[in-house]
Short mmCIF file of C-alpha atoms in Angstrom, two decimals:
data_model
loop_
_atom_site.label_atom_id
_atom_site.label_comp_id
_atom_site.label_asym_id
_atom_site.label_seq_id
_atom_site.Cartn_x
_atom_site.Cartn_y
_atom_site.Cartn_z
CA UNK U 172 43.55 43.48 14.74
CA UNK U 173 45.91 40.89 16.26
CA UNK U 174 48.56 41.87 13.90
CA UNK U 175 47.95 45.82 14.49
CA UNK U 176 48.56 44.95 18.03
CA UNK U 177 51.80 43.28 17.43
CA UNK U 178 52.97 46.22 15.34
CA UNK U 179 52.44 48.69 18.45
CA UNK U 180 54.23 46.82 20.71
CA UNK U 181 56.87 46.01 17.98
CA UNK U 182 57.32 50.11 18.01
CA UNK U 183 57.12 50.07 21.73
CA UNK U 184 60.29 47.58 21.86
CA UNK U 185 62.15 49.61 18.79
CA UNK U 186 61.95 52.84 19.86
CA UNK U 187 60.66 53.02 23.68
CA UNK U 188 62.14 50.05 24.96
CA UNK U 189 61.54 51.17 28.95
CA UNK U 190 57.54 50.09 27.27
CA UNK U 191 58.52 47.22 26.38
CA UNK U 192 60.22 46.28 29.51
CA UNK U 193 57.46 47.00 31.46
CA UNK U 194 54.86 46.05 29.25
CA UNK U 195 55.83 42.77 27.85
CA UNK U 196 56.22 40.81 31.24
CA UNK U 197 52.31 42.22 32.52
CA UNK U 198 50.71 41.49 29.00
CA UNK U 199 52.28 37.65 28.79
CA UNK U 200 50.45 37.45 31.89
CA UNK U 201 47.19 39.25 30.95
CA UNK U 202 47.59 39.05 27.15
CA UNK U 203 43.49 40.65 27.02
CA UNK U 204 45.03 43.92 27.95
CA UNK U 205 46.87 43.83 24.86
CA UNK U 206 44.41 45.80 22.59
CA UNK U 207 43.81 48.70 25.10
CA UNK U 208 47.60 48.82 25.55
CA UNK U 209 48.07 49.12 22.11
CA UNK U 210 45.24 52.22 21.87
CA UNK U 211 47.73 53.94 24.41
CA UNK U 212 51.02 53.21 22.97
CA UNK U 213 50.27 54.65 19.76
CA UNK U 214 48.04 57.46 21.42
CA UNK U 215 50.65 58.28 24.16
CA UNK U 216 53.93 56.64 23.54
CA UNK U 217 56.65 59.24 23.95
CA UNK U 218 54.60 60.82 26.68
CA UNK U 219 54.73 56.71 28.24
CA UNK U 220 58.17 57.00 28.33
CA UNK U 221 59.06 60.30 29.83
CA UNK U 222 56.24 59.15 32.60
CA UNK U 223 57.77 56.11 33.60
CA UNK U 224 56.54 56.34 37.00
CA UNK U 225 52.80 56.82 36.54
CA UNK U 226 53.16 54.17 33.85
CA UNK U 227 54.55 51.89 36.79
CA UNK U 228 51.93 52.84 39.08
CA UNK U 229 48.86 52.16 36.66
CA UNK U 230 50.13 48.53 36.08
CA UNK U 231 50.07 47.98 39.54
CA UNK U 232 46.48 49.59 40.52
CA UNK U 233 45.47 47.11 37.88
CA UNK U 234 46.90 44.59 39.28
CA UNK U 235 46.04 45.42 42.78
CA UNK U 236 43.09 45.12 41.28
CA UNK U 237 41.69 41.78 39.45
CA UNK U 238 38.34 41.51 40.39
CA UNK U 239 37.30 44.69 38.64
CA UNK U 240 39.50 44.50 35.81
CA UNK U 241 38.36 41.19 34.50
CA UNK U 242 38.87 40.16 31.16
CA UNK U 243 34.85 40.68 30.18
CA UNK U 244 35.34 44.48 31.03
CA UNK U 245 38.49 45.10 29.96
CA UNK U 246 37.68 43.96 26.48
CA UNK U 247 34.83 45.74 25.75
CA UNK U 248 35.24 48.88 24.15
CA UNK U 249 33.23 50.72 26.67
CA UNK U 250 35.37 50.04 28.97
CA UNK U 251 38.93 50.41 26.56
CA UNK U 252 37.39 54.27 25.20
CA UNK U 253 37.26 55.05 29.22
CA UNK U 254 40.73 53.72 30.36
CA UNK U 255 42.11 55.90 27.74
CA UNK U 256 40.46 59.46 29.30
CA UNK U 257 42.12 57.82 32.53
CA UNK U 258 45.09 57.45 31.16
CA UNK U 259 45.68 60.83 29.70
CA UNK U 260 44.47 62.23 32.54
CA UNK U 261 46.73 60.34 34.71
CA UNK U 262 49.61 60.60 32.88
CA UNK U 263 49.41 64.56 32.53
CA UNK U 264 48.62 64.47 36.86
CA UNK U 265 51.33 65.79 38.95
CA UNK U 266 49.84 65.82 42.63
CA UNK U 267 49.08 62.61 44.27
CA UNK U 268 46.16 63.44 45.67
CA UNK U 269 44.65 63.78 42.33
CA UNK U 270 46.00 60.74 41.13
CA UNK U 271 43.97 58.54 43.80
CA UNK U 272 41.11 60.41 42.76
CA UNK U 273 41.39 59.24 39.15
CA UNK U 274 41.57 55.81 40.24
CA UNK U 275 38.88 55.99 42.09
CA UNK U 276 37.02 57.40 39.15
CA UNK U 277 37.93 54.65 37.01
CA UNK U 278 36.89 52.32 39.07
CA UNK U 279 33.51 53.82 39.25
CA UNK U 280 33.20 53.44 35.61
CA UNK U 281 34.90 49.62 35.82
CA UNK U 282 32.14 48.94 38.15
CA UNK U 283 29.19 50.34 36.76
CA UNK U 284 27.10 48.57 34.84
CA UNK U 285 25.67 51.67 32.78
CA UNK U 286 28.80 53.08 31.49
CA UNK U 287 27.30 55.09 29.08
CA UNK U 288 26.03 57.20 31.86
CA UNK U 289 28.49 57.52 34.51
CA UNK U 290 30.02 61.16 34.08
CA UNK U 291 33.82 59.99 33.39
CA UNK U 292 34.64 63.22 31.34
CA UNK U 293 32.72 65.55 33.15
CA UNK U 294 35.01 64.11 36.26
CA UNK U 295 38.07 64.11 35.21
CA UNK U 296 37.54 67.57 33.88
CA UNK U 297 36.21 68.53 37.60
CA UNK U 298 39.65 66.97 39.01
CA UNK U 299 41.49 68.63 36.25
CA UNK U 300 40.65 72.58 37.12
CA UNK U 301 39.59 72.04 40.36
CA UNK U 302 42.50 74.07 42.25
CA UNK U 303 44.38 72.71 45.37
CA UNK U 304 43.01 74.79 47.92
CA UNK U 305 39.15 74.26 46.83
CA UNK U 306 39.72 70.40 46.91
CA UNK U 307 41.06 70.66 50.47
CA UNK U 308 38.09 73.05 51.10
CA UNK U 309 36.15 69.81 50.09
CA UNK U 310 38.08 67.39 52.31
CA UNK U 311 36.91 69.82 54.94
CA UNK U 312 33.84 69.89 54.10
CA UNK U 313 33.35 65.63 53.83
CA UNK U 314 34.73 65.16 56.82
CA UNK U 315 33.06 68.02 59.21
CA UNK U 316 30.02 69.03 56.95
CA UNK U 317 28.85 66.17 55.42
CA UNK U 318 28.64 64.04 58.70
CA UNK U 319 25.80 66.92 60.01
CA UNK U 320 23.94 66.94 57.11
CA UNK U 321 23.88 63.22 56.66
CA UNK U 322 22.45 63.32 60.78
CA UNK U 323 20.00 65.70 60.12
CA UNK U 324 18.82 63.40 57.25
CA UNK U 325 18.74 60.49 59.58
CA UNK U 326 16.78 62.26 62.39
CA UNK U 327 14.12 62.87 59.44
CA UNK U 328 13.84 59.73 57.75
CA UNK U 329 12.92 57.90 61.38
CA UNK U 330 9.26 59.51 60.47
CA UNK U 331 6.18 56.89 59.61
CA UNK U 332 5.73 58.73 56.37
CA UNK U 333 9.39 57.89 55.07
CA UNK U 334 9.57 54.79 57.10
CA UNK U 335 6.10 53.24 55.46
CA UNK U 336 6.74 54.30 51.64
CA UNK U 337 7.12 52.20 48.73
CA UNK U 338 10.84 53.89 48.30
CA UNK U 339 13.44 53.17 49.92
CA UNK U 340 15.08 55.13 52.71
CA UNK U 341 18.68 54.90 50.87
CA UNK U 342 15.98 56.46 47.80
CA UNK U 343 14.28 59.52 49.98
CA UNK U 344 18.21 59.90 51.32
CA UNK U 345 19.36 60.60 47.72
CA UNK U 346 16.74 63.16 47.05
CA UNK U 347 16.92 64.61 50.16
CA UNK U 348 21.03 64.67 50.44
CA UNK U 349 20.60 67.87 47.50
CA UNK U 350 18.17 70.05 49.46
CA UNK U 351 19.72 70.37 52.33
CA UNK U 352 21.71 73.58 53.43
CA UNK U 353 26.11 73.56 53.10
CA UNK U 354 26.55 76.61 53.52
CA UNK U 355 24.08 76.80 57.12
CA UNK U 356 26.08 74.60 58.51
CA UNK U 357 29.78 76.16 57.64
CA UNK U 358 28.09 79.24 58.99
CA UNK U 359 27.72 78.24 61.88
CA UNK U 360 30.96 76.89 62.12
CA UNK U 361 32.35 79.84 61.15
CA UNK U 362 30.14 81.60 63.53
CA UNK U 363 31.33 79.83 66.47
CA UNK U 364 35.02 79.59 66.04
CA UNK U 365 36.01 82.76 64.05
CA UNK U 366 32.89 85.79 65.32
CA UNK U 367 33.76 88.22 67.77
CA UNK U 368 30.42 87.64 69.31
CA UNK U 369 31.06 84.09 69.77
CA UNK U 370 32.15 82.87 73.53
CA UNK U 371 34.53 80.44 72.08
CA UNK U 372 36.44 83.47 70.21
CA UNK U 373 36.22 85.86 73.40
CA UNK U 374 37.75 83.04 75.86
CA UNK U 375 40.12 82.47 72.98
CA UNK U 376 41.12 86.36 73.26
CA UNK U 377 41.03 85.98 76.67
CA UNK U 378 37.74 87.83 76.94
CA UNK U 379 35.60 87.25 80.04
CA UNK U 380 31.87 87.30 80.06
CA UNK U 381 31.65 90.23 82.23
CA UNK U 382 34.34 92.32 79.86
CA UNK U 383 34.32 93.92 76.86
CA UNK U 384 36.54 93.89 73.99
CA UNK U 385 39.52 95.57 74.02
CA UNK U 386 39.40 97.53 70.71
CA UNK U 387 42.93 96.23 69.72
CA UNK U 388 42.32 92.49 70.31
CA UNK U 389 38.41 92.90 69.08
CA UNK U 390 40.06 94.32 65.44
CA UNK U 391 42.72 91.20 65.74
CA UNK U 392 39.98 89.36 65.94
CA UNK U 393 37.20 90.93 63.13
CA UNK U 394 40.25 90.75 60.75
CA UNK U 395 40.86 87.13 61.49
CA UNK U 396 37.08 86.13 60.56
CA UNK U 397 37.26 88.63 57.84
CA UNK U 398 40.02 86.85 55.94
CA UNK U 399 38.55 82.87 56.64
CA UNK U 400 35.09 84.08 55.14
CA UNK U 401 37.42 85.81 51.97
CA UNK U 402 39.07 82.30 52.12
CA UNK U 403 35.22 80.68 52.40
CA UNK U 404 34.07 82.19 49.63
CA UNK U 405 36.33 81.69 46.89
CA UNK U 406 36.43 78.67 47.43
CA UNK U 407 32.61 78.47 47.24
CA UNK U 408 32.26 80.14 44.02
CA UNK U 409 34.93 77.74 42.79
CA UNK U 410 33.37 74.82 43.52
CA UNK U 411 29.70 76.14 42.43
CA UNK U 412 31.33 77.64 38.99
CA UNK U 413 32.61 73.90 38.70
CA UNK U 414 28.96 72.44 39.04
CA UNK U 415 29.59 70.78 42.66
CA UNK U 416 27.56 73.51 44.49
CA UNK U 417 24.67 75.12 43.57
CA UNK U 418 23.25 78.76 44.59
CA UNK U 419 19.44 79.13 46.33
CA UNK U 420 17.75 82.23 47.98
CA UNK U 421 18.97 81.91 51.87
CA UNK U 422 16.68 83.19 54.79
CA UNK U 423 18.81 83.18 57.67
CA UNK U 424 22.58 83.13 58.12
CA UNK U 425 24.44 82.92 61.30
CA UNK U 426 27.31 85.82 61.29
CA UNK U 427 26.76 88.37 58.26
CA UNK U 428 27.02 85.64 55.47
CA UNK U 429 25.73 86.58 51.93
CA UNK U 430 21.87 85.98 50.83
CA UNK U 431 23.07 83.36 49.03
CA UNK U 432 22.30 79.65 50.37
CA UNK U 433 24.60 76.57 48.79
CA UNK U 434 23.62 73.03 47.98
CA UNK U 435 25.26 70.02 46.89
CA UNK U 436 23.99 69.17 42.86
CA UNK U 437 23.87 65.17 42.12
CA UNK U 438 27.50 65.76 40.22
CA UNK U 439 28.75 66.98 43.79
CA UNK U 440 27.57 64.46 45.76
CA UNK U 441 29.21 61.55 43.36
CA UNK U 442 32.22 63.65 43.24
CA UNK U 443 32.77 64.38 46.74
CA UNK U 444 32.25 60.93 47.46
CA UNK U 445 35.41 60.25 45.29
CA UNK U 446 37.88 61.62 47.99
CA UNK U 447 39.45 60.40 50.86
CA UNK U 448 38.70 62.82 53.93
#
């Protein structure tokens, strides 16, 4: 193996010699990296060198990173199978805000002690198709959704019945994080800040209590909510078509919504939980 290993790197300093460069000074110093490097060399070579730049920055997020790239991990081949889905991945990435996803996925998998069963394809493939405009949709949704739900969760686990069990509370939060209403609260949100009917919107418009709507500020205004619910809802059949939502029978909405309530699925939750809001 030791002399397959040689022969990569060999290549690497023949015919890429930016690799080399790069990769010779970090492996003297962490010479158990060798192996994996080797995997992606002859997996990815010419694609290393065109990408010299996200080759740069994955040396340093390891090395920014010691304690959870120790040499125990990185030489299992758990761990060396996994690196290389990153590393395609992250190689073939063009917007940073993906990229610091992906590290943050691998480090999930570093960390995790049952590798087998932490969802590193099914992530990356998430990342992968999920479009720029759905995954700041989620942003929005982490920082001014999540926040509610996670209160409303609180407020409910103060009861004797959670309080007393043999589970845990961060247990009953887990189950209960999945059956609780998205889509209620952006409803209301959207309710408040983007409905005619809404006081917010009619002292926006310049509406007082004791007016009506003018017809040509009240249509200025129904188009406006009209095209943030089209905006909405594409992005929440994106994001339940990629398994991060899921649909339920809804009872109530706030402003003319669909009959259609939304959910976060366990894949969500671990996803969302991947970005930075």
């Amino acid at each position: 193996m030791k002399n397959i290993v040689r022969n990569t790197l060999v290549l690497a300093q023949g015919v890429l010699p930016y690799l080399q460069q790069v990769l010779s000074p970090f492996l003297t110093e962490h010479p158990y990296w060798e192996l994996t490097f080797c995997y992606a060399v002859g997996l990815y070579g010419i694609y290393m060198a065109l990408k010299q730049d996200e080759v740069n920055e994955v040396i340093k997020f390891i090395q920014d990173h010691p304690e959870e790239f120790r040499k125990e991990i990185v030489q299992s081949k758990e761990f060396q199978k996994g690196f290389l889905v990153f590393f395609e991945q992250y190689l073939k990435q063009r917007l940073e805000q993906k990229k610091k996803i992906l590290k943050k996925i691998l480090l999930g998998f570093t960390i995790t002690k049952e590798k087998e069963k932490y969802e590193l394809e099914r992530l990356n493939e998430c990342l992968g198709r999920i479009s720029l405009e759905s995954l700041e949709f989620l942003i929005f949704i982490k920082k001014d959704i999540l926040p509610k739900i996670d209160n409303q969760i609180q407020k409910e686990l103060k009861k004797d019945h959670y309080q007393k069990s043999d589970r845990s509370l961060e247990w009953w939060f887990s189950q209960m994080i999945t059956t609780k209403s998205v889509w209620e609260v952006i409803e209301k949100l959207i309710y408040e800040n983007y409905n005619p009917n809404s006081e917010k919107v009619k002292t926006m418009y310049g509406i007082s209590k004791n007016e009506g709507w003018i017809p040509d500020l009240q249509h200025k205004a129904e188009t406006r909510e009209k095209e943030k619910r089209s905006v909405v809802n594409e992005a929440m059949t994106e994001l339940t078509t990629l398994g991060i939502l899921k649909t339920k029978p809804a009872n109530i909405t706030w402003g003319g919504g669909g009959g259609s309530d939304y959910i976060f699925t366990m894949f969500g939750i671990v996803f969302i939980r991947l970005i930075n809001n």
